[in-house]
Amino acid sequence: MAVDFRFIIIGRGMMGAAAARHLSSMADGIALIGPREPEERKAHHGVFASHYDEARITRTFDGNLAWGTFAACSLDRYREIEARSGISFYSEVGCLFAVPEKGEQDYIERALTVSRTLGSDIETIAPSELGGRFPYLHVDPDFTGYFERTRAGHINPRALVRAQAKLAEQGGVSLVEATATSVRDAGSHVEVMAGDKSYSAERVLVAAGGFSNFHALLPRPVDIRVMARTVAFYEIGEREMAIFGDMPSTIVLGDREEDHIYILPPVRYPDGKTYLKLGGDTEALSFNQLEDAGAWFRSDGNAAERDHLSRVALQLMPGLAGCPVTSAPCVANFTPTGYPYAGFTQSPRIAVLTGGNFVAAKSSDELGRLGAVVLAEGRLGDEDFGRELTPVFA
């Protein structure tokens, strides 16, 4: 039978929109299906996406070669995407890792090795010099800095998704603003129900992030844990901008895992205010149902985690004292392999791209490219870490 599209990509987030853009240069007959960001988050009862934000850290410094490669490939395309779309999203302000003498040294050694492989320029800053170079940050005297000046900083994920979707549409991709609720292999083709309409395609890529298992999108659920994450926002005024205005993106690896923290420089948000954002990676709440994930996204996050982040923030950055603090929810999805998934399901016509592992925003363009390759060519080779990206199913 004739199909509506050759390929359908489900999920208009960071990976899905990137996959659509890349696929548009490989094939014709493509649709990208996904809803817009809801205007009123707390009144929305559909699906959500974690890119509904203005800042994500981007860097190549990483203790894993695959993740470092994904990030480097993405970073190297940012300026081209900006130029072609006319949408700015990348701030190359650098990224600083601050690490205590006995903290995460194995990770740092691996990251330095990966950086040499990728040709990244990482400056090691001695403990005696760290405070002078980065006076906004107050850490113990045994902390060493690892500073990536170029190919690092932060991206605006909302703007990046807009840029990817714009270029995809210019490349011939049909944008369908609807939520996909079912995907069915019909033997000779795939049927997708989105909104109140049905669409058919030869192959489908499900790139629905933490919501990949929450509708009937896959023949079998992928093995992922969808975890709650709370982020804290400090509202910044003129006094604080004098202290933090020129800071790079910052990751502090404390003596204990619960003290690890990431910090975004001050960024202006849609409400017209400027916020410094920070978060951690220790919350244990997970979601197995759409209703629970939706309720989390309609909340302000976890108050206890916000307070914990605030205590750590004021220890590291006493210049924030007195700033108004708010919080917001996010989710992260983790795979047992530690790698994202990019490959086919039990159906040879339905593929999946998900598994950000809390670090994929900086790598989303390359991960989207890999999803496009899966759809167009049917597999990933070893040069694209195909074995590592093989999906695992529950």
PDB file of N, CA and C in Angstrom, residues 21-106:
ATOM      1  N   ARG A  21      16.311  16.991  11.102  1.00  0.00           N
ATOM      2  CA  ARG A  21      17.182  17.840  10.275  1.00  0.00           C
ATOM      3  C   ARG A  21      18.194  17.010   9.507  1.00  0.00           C
ATOM      4  N   HIS A  22      18.862  16.105  10.195  1.00  0.00           N
ATOM      5  CA  HIS A  22      19.870  15.289   9.518  1.00  0.00           C
ATOM      6  C   HIS A  22      19.238  14.391   8.462  1.00  0.00           C
ATOM      7  N   LEU A  23      18.094  13.803   8.774  1.00  0.00           N
ATOM      8  CA  LEU A  23      17.460  12.892   7.835  1.00  0.00           C
ATOM      9  C   LEU A  23      16.999  13.619   6.579  1.00  0.00           C
ATOM     10  N   SER A  24      16.674  14.914   6.718  1.00  0.00           N
ATOM     11  CA  SER A  24      16.202  15.674   5.556  1.00  0.00           C
ATOM     12  C   SER A  24      17.268  15.783   4.475  1.00  0.00           C
ATOM     13  N   SER A  25      18.544  15.601   4.839  1.00  0.00           N
ATOM     14  CA  SER A  25      19.616  15.622   3.834  1.00  0.00           C
ATOM     15  C   SER A  25      19.910  14.235   3.273  1.00  0.00           C
ATOM     16  N   MET A  26      19.227  13.213   3.805  1.00  0.00           N
ATOM     17  CA  MET A  26      19.449  11.841   3.375  1.00  0.00           C
ATOM     18  C   MET A  26      18.284  11.274   2.567  1.00  0.00           C
ATOM     19  N   ALA A  27      17.079  11.823   2.760  1.00  0.00           N
ATOM     20  CA  ALA A  27      15.901  11.219   2.160  1.00  0.00           C
ATOM     21  C   ALA A  27      14.784  12.241   2.049  1.00  0.00           C
ATOM     22  N   ASP A  28      13.748  11.876   1.306  1.00  0.00           N
ATOM     23  CA  ASP A  28      12.535  12.664   1.202  1.00  0.00           C
ATOM     24  C   ASP A  28      11.401  11.931   1.922  1.00  0.00           C
ATOM     25  N   GLY A  29      10.273  12.603   2.058  1.00  0.00           N
ATOM     26  CA  GLY A  29       9.101  11.957   2.623  1.00  0.00           C
ATOM     27  C   GLY A  29       9.196  11.747   4.114  1.00  0.00           C
ATOM     28  N   ILE A  30       9.488  12.811   4.852  1.00  0.00           N
ATOM     29  CA  ILE A  30       9.734  12.722   6.301  1.00  0.00           C
ATOM     30  C   ILE A  30       8.711  13.569   7.048  1.00  0.00           C
ATOM     31  N   ALA A  31       8.250  13.051   8.176  1.00  0.00           N
ATOM     32  CA  ALA A  31       7.403  13.837   9.077  1.00  0.00           C
ATOM     33  C   ALA A  31       8.007  13.823  10.475  1.00  0.00           C
ATOM     34  N   LEU A  32       7.919  14.951  11.150  1.00  0.00           N
ATOM     35  CA  LEU A  32       8.329  15.079  12.546  1.00  0.00           C
ATOM     36  C   LEU A  32       7.072  15.377  13.354  1.00  0.00           C
ATOM     37  N   ILE A  33       6.721  14.469  14.255  1.00  0.00           N
ATOM     38  CA  ILE A  33       5.495  14.594  15.023  1.00  0.00           C
ATOM     39  C   ILE A  33       5.817  14.905  16.483  1.00  0.00           C
ATOM     40  N   GLY A  34       5.195  15.953  16.999  1.00  0.00           N
ATOM     41  CA  GLY A  34       5.370  16.280  18.408  1.00  0.00           C
ATOM     42  C   GLY A  34       4.658  17.572  18.745  1.00  0.00           C
ATOM     43  N   PRO A  35       4.229  17.742  19.984  1.00  0.00           N
ATOM     44  CA  PRO A  35       3.514  18.963  20.375  1.00  0.00           C
ATOM     45  C   PRO A  35       4.467  20.106  20.685  1.00  0.00           C
ATOM     46  N   ARG A  36       3.925  21.297  20.661  1.00  0.00           N
ATOM     47  CA  ARG A  36       4.674  22.461  21.129  1.00  0.00           C
ATOM     48  C   ARG A  36       4.749  22.448  22.651  1.00  0.00           C
ATOM     49  N   GLU A  37       5.617  23.288  23.195  1.00  0.00           N
ATOM     50  CA  GLU A  37       5.664  23.455  24.640  1.00  0.00           C
ATOM     51  C   GLU A  37       4.345  24.055  25.118  1.00  0.00           C
ATOM     52  N   PRO A  38       3.758  23.513  26.190  1.00  0.00           N
ATOM     53  CA  PRO A  38       2.495  24.065  26.683  1.00  0.00           C
ATOM     54  C   PRO A  38       2.675  25.480  27.205  1.00  0.00           C
ATOM     55  N   GLU A  39       1.671  26.322  26.977  1.00  0.00           N
ATOM     56  CA  GLU A  39       1.746  27.706  27.437  1.00  0.00           C
ATOM     57  C   GLU A  39       1.656  27.791  28.957  1.00  0.00           C
ATOM     58  N   GLU A  40       0.858  26.924  29.560  1.00  0.00           N
ATOM     59  CA  GLU A  40       0.697  26.916  31.013  1.00  0.00           C
ATOM     60  C   GLU A  40       1.124  25.542  31.546  1.00  0.00           C
ATOM     61  N   ARG A  41       2.346  25.476  32.036  1.00  0.00           N
ATOM     62  CA  ARG A  41       2.892  24.182  32.470  1.00  0.00           C
ATOM     63  C   ARG A  41       2.028  23.533  33.539  1.00  0.00           C
ATOM     64  N   LYS A  42       1.581  24.292  34.507  1.00  0.00           N
ATOM     65  CA  LYS A  42       0.873  23.702  35.640  1.00  0.00           C
ATOM     66  C   LYS A  42      -0.574  23.319  35.319  1.00  0.00           C
ATOM     67  N   ALA A  43      -1.035  23.704  34.135  1.00  0.00           N
ATOM     68  CA  ALA A  43      -2.388  23.316  33.722  1.00  0.00           C
ATOM     69  C   ALA A  43      -2.364  22.280  32.614  1.00  0.00           C
ATOM     70  N   HIS A  44      -1.170  21.818  32.254  1.00  0.00           N
ATOM     71  CA  HIS A  44      -1.026  20.899  31.110  1.00  0.00           C
ATOM     72  C   HIS A  44      -1.080  19.453  31.585  1.00  0.00           C
ATOM     73  N   HIS A  45      -1.857  18.632  30.878  1.00  0.00           N
ATOM     74  CA  HIS A  45      -1.994  17.227  31.267  1.00  0.00           C
ATOM     75  C   HIS A  45      -1.567  16.281  30.157  1.00  0.00           C
ATOM     76  N   GLY A  46      -0.725  16.744  29.275  1.00  0.00           N
ATOM     77  CA  GLY A  46      -0.167  15.881  28.240  1.00  0.00           C
ATOM     78  C   GLY A  46       1.267  15.530  28.534  1.00  0.00           C
ATOM     79  N   VAL A  47       2.049  15.307  27.481  1.00  0.00           N
ATOM     80  CA  VAL A  47       3.455  14.979  27.645  1.00  0.00           C
ATOM     81  C   VAL A  47       4.265  16.267  27.810  1.00  0.00           C
ATOM     82  N   PHE A  48       5.471  16.107  28.338  1.00  0.00           N
ATOM     83  CA  PHE A  48       6.385  17.224  28.549  1.00  0.00           C
ATOM     84  C   PHE A  48       7.736  16.881  27.921  1.00  0.00           C
ATOM     85  N   ALA A  49       8.602  17.873  27.884  1.00  0.00           N
ATOM     86  CA  ALA A  49       9.981  17.651  27.447  1.00  0.00           C
ATOM     87  C   ALA A  49      10.905  18.429  28.365  1.00  0.00           C
ATOM     88  N   SER A  50      12.074  17.886  28.607  1.00  0.00           N
ATOM     89  CA  SER A  50      13.008  18.539  29.523  1.00  0.00           C
ATOM     90  C   SER A  50      13.793  19.671  28.871  1.00  0.00           C
ATOM     91  N   HIS A  51      13.590  19.913  27.573  1.00  0.00           N
ATOM     92  CA  HIS A  51      14.293  21.048  26.952  1.00  0.00           C
ATOM     93  C   HIS A  51      13.553  22.362  27.158  1.00  0.00           C
ATOM     94  N   TYR A  52      12.489  22.356  27.929  1.00  0.00           N
ATOM     95  CA  TYR A  52      11.762  23.601  28.188  1.00  0.00           C
ATOM     96  C   TYR A  52      12.569  24.433  29.187  1.00  0.00           C
ATOM     97  N   ASP A  53      13.639  25.019  28.717  1.00  0.00           N
ATOM     98  CA  ASP A  53      14.561  25.759  29.572  1.00  0.00           C
ATOM     99  C   ASP A  53      15.425  26.632  28.680  1.00  0.00           C
ATOM    100  N   GLU A  54      16.228  27.495  29.300  1.00  0.00           N
ATOM    101  CA  GLU A  54      17.054  28.441  28.558  1.00  0.00           C
ATOM    102  C   GLU A  54      18.540  28.130  28.608  1.00  0.00           C
ATOM    103  N   ALA A  55      18.970  27.129  29.367  1.00  0.00           N
ATOM    104  CA  ALA A  55      20.416  26.908  29.485  1.00  0.00           C
ATOM    105  C   ALA A  55      20.733  25.465  29.836  1.00  0.00           C
ATOM    106  N   ARG A  56      21.684  24.905  29.101  1.00  0.00           N
ATOM    107  CA  ARG A  56      22.258  23.593  29.382  1.00  0.00           C
ATOM    108  C   ARG A  56      23.767  23.680  29.159  1.00  0.00           C
ATOM    109  N   ILE A  57      24.533  23.049  30.037  1.00  0.00           N
ATOM    110  CA  ILE A  57      25.990  23.055  29.884  1.00  0.00           C
ATOM    111  C   ILE A  57      26.388  22.248  28.652  1.00  0.00           C
ATOM    112  N   THR A  58      27.384  22.749  27.941  1.00  0.00           N
ATOM    113  CA  THR A  58      27.949  22.005  26.819  1.00  0.00           C
ATOM    114  C   THR A  58      29.466  21.999  26.947  1.00  0.00           C
ATOM    115  N   ARG A  59      30.066  20.864  26.649  1.00  0.00           N
ATOM    116  CA  ARG A  59      31.506  20.657  26.846  1.00  0.00           C
ATOM    117  C   ARG A  59      31.903  19.373  26.128  1.00  0.00           C
ATOM    118  N   THR A  60      33.208  19.205  25.882  1.00  0.00           N
ATOM    119  CA  THR A  60      33.703  17.924  25.384  1.00  0.00           C
ATOM    120  C   THR A  60      34.411  17.148  26.486  1.00  0.00           C
ATOM    121  N   PHE A  61      34.787  17.823  27.575  1.00  0.00           N
ATOM    122  CA  PHE A  61      35.527  17.189  28.664  1.00  0.00           C
ATOM    123  C   PHE A  61      34.655  16.119  29.303  1.00  0.00           C
ATOM    124  N   ASP A  62      35.011  14.858  29.094  1.00  0.00           N
ATOM    125  CA  ASP A  62      34.178  13.749  29.533  1.00  0.00           C
ATOM    126  C   ASP A  62      35.044  12.510  29.708  1.00  0.00           C
ATOM    127  N   GLY A  63      34.734  11.736  30.723  1.00  0.00           N
ATOM    128  CA  GLY A  63      35.516  10.533  31.006  1.00  0.00           C
ATOM    129  C   GLY A  63      35.195   9.355  30.125  1.00  0.00           C
ATOM    130  N   ASN A  64      34.272   9.515  29.172  1.00  0.00           N
ATOM    131  CA  ASN A  64      33.886   8.433  28.279  1.00  0.00           C
ATOM    132  C   ASN A  64      34.076   8.889  26.841  1.00  0.00           C
ATOM    133  N   LEU A  65      34.786   8.087  26.051  1.00  0.00           N
ATOM    134  CA  LEU A  65      35.111   8.497  24.682  1.00  0.00           C
ATOM    135  C   LEU A  65      33.862   8.679  23.826  1.00  0.00           C
ATOM    136  N   ALA A  66      32.879   7.791  23.975  1.00  0.00           N
ATOM    137  CA  ALA A  66      31.665   7.916  23.158  1.00  0.00           C
ATOM    138  C   ALA A  66      30.944   9.218  23.461  1.00  0.00           C
ATOM    139  N   TRP A  67      30.704   9.492  24.739  1.00  0.00           N
ATOM    140  CA  TRP A  67      30.000  10.720  25.096  1.00  0.00           C
ATOM    141  C   TRP A  67      30.808  11.952  24.701  1.00  0.00           C
ATOM    142  N   GLY A  68      32.123  11.915  24.896  1.00  0.00           N
ATOM    143  CA  GLY A  68      32.945  13.039  24.479  1.00  0.00           C
ATOM    144  C   GLY A  68      32.880  13.268  22.983  1.00  0.00           C
ATOM    145  N   THR A  69      32.860  12.175  22.219  1.00  0.00           N
ATOM    146  CA  THR A  69      32.771  12.278  20.761  1.00  0.00           C
ATOM    147  C   THR A  69      31.426  12.842  20.331  1.00  0.00           C
ATOM    148  N   PHE A  70      30.345  12.355  20.941  1.00  0.00           N
ATOM    149  CA  PHE A  70      29.020  12.881  20.599  1.00  0.00           C
ATOM    150  C   PHE A  70      28.967  14.388  20.843  1.00  0.00           C
ATOM    151  N   ALA A  71      29.532  14.819  21.970  1.00  0.00           N
ATOM    152  CA  ALA A  71      29.511  16.246  22.303  1.00  0.00           C
ATOM    153  C   ALA A  71      30.356  17.051  21.322  1.00  0.00           C
ATOM    154  N   ALA A  72      31.552  16.566  21.027  1.00  0.00           N
ATOM    155  CA  ALA A  72      32.443  17.299  20.132  1.00  0.00           C
ATOM    156  C   ALA A  72      31.839  17.438  18.735  1.00  0.00           C
ATOM    157  N   CYS A  73      31.242  16.367  18.228  1.00  0.00           N
ATOM    158  CA  CYS A  73      30.611  16.433  16.909  1.00  0.00           C
ATOM    159  C   CYS A  73      29.475  17.444  16.901  1.00  0.00           C
ATOM    160  N   SER A  74      28.690  17.463  17.974  1.00  0.00           N
ATOM    161  CA  SER A  74      27.590  18.419  18.060  1.00  0.00           C
ATOM    162  C   SER A  74      28.116  19.846  18.138  1.00  0.00           C
ATOM    163  N   LEU A  75      29.071  20.077  19.025  1.00  0.00           N
ATOM    164  CA  LEU A  75      29.631  21.418  19.195  1.00  0.00           C
ATOM    165  C   LEU A  75      30.203  21.958  17.896  1.00  0.00           C
ATOM    166  N   ASP A  76      30.840  21.106  17.128  1.00  0.00           N
ATOM    167  CA  ASP A  76      31.466  21.563  15.891  1.00  0.00           C
ATOM    168  C   ASP A  76      30.451  21.965  14.834  1.00  0.00           C
ATOM    169  N   ARG A  77      29.168  21.654  15.046  1.00  0.00           N
ATOM    170  CA  ARG A  77      28.132  22.034  14.081  1.00  0.00           C
ATOM    171  C   ARG A  77      27.264  23.196  14.563  1.00  0.00           C
ATOM    172  N   TYR A  78      27.444  23.630  15.804  1.00  0.00           N
ATOM    173  CA  TYR A  78      26.567  24.668  16.361  1.00  0.00           C
ATOM    174  C   TYR A  78      26.548  25.936  15.509  1.00  0.00           C
ATOM    175  N   ARG A  79      27.720  26.443  15.161  1.00  0.00           N
ATOM    176  CA  ARG A  79      27.764  27.723  14.458  1.00  0.00           C
ATOM    177  C   ARG A  79      27.114  27.615  13.081  1.00  0.00           C
ATOM    178  N   GLU A  80      27.284  26.491  12.419  1.00  0.00           N
ATOM    179  CA  GLU A  80      26.636  26.299  11.120  1.00  0.00           C
ATOM    180  C   GLU A  80      25.114  26.280  11.275  1.00  0.00           C
ATOM    181  N   ILE A  81      24.623  25.591  12.306  1.00  0.00           N
ATOM    182  CA  ILE A  81      23.182  25.540  12.543  1.00  0.00           C
ATOM    183  C   ILE A  81      22.652  26.945  12.832  1.00  0.00           C
ATOM    184  N   GLU A  82      23.381  27.708  13.644  1.00  0.00           N
ATOM    185  CA  GLU A  82      22.968  29.082  13.933  1.00  0.00           C
ATOM    186  C   GLU A  82      22.916  29.918  12.654  1.00  0.00           C
ATOM    187  N   ALA A  83      23.972  29.811  11.831  1.00  0.00           N
ATOM    188  CA  ALA A  83      24.050  30.633  10.620  1.00  0.00           C
ATOM    189  C   ALA A  83      22.936  30.273   9.636  1.00  0.00           C
ATOM    190  N   ARG A  84      22.676  28.994   9.471  1.00  0.00           N
ATOM    191  CA  ARG A  84      21.674  28.564   8.486  1.00  0.00           C
ATOM    192  C   ARG A  84      20.253  28.844   8.955  1.00  0.00           C
ATOM    193  N   SER A  85      20.017  28.767  10.256  1.00  0.00           N
ATOM    194  CA  SER A  85      18.669  28.971  10.778  1.00  0.00           C
ATOM    195  C   SER A  85      18.381  30.418  11.131  1.00  0.00           C
ATOM    196  N   GLY A  86      19.438  31.193  11.380  1.00  0.00           N
ATOM    197  CA  GLY A  86      19.252  32.551  11.859  1.00  0.00           C
ATOM    198  C   GLY A  86      18.847  32.623  13.320  1.00  0.00           C
ATOM    199  N   ILE A  87      19.008  31.510  14.054  1.00  0.00           N
ATOM    200  CA  ILE A  87      18.631  31.437  15.468  1.00  0.00           C
ATOM    201  C   ILE A  87      19.888  31.193  16.303  1.00  0.00           C
ATOM    202  N   SER A  88      20.180  32.069  17.229  1.00  0.00           N
ATOM    203  CA  SER A  88      21.346  31.930  18.103  1.00  0.00           C
ATOM    204  C   SER A  88      20.984  31.096  19.326  1.00  0.00           C
ATOM    205  N   PHE A  89      21.857  30.186  19.698  1.00  0.00           N
ATOM    206  CA  PHE A  89      21.583  29.354  20.875  1.00  0.00           C
ATOM    207  C   PHE A  89      22.836  28.977  21.653  1.00  0.00           C
ATOM    208  N   TYR A  90      24.037  29.281  21.127  1.00  0.00           N
ATOM    209  CA  TYR A  90      25.269  28.803  21.739  1.00  0.00           C
ATOM    210  C   TYR A  90      26.064  29.955  22.316  1.00  0.00           C
ATOM    211  N   SER A  91      26.410  29.857  23.607  1.00  0.00           N
ATOM    212  CA  SER A  91      27.268  30.829  24.281  1.00  0.00           C
ATOM    213  C   SER A  91      28.577  30.140  24.648  1.00  0.00           C
ATOM    214  N   GLU A  92      29.641  30.495  23.965  1.00  0.00           N
ATOM    215  CA  GLU A  92      30.937  29.840  24.171  1.00  0.00           C
ATOM    216  C   GLU A  92      31.696  30.547  25.298  1.00  0.00           C
ATOM    217  N   VAL A  93      31.243  30.305  26.529  1.00  0.00           N
ATOM    218  CA  VAL A  93      31.844  30.953  27.687  1.00  0.00           C
ATOM    219  C   VAL A  93      32.822  30.035  28.417  1.00  0.00           C
ATOM    220  N   GLY A  94      33.002  28.805  27.919  1.00  0.00           N
ATOM    221  CA  GLY A  94      33.900  27.861  28.554  1.00  0.00           C
ATOM    222  C   GLY A  94      33.212  27.059  29.645  1.00  0.00           C
ATOM    223  N   CYS A  95      33.900  26.017  30.093  1.00  0.00           N
ATOM    224  CA  CYS A  95      33.379  25.175  31.170  1.00  0.00           C
ATOM    225  C   CYS A  95      34.514  24.811  32.116  1.00  0.00           C
ATOM    226  N   LEU A  96      34.282  25.033  33.404  1.00  0.00           N
ATOM    227  CA  LEU A  96      35.271  24.746  34.444  1.00  0.00           C
ATOM    228  C   LEU A  96      34.825  23.550  35.267  1.00  0.00           C
ATOM    229  N   PHE A  97      35.710  22.566  35.410  1.00  0.00           N
ATOM    230  CA  PHE A  97      35.548  21.502  36.394  1.00  0.00           C
ATOM    231  C   PHE A  97      36.426  21.853  37.583  1.00  0.00           C
ATOM    232  N   ALA A  98      35.864  21.790  38.792  1.00  0.00           N
ATOM    233  CA  ALA A  98      36.637  21.996  40.023  1.00  0.00           C
ATOM    234  C   ALA A  98      36.567  20.700  40.822  1.00  0.00           C
ATOM    235  N   VAL A  99      37.737  20.154  41.160  1.00  0.00           N
ATOM    236  CA  VAL A  99      37.802  18.806  41.718  1.00  0.00           C
ATOM    237  C   VAL A  99      38.749  18.780  42.915  1.00  0.00           C
ATOM    238  N   PRO A 100      38.312  18.208  44.046  1.00  0.00           N
ATOM    239  CA  PRO A 100      39.221  18.111  45.201  1.00  0.00           C
ATOM    240  C   PRO A 100      40.319  17.087  44.956  1.00  0.00           C
ATOM    241  N   GLU A 101      41.355  17.166  45.768  1.00  0.00           N
ATOM    242  CA  GLU A 101      42.543  16.318  45.564  1.00  0.00           C
ATOM    243  C   GLU A 101      42.197  14.837  45.503  1.00  0.00           C
ATOM    244  N   LYS A 102      41.270  14.373  46.311  1.00  0.00           N
ATOM    245  CA  LYS A 102      40.943  12.953  46.356  1.00  0.00           C
ATOM    246  C   LYS A 102      39.580  12.648  45.723  1.00  0.00           C
ATOM    247  N   GLY A 103      39.066  13.567  44.939  1.00  0.00           N
ATOM    248  CA  GLY A 103      37.736  13.371  44.380  1.00  0.00           C
ATOM    249  C   GLY A 103      37.745  13.033  42.902  1.00  0.00           C
ATOM    250  N   GLU A 104      37.169  11.898  42.536  1.00  0.00           N
ATOM    251  CA  GLU A 104      36.923  11.526  41.139  1.00  0.00           C
ATOM    252  C   GLU A 104      38.175  11.595  40.264  1.00  0.00           C
ATOM    253  N   GLN A 105      39.312  11.179  40.802  1.00  0.00           N
ATOM    254  CA  GLN A 105      40.543  11.285  40.026  1.00  0.00           C
ATOM    255  C   GLN A 105      40.570  10.322  38.835  1.00  0.00           C
ATOM    256  N   ASP A 106      39.942   9.163  38.977  1.00  0.00           N
ATOM    257  CA  ASP A 106      39.864   8.245  37.837  1.00  0.00           C
ATOM    258  C   ASP A 106      39.106   8.883  36.683  1.00  0.00           C
TER     259      ASP A 106
END
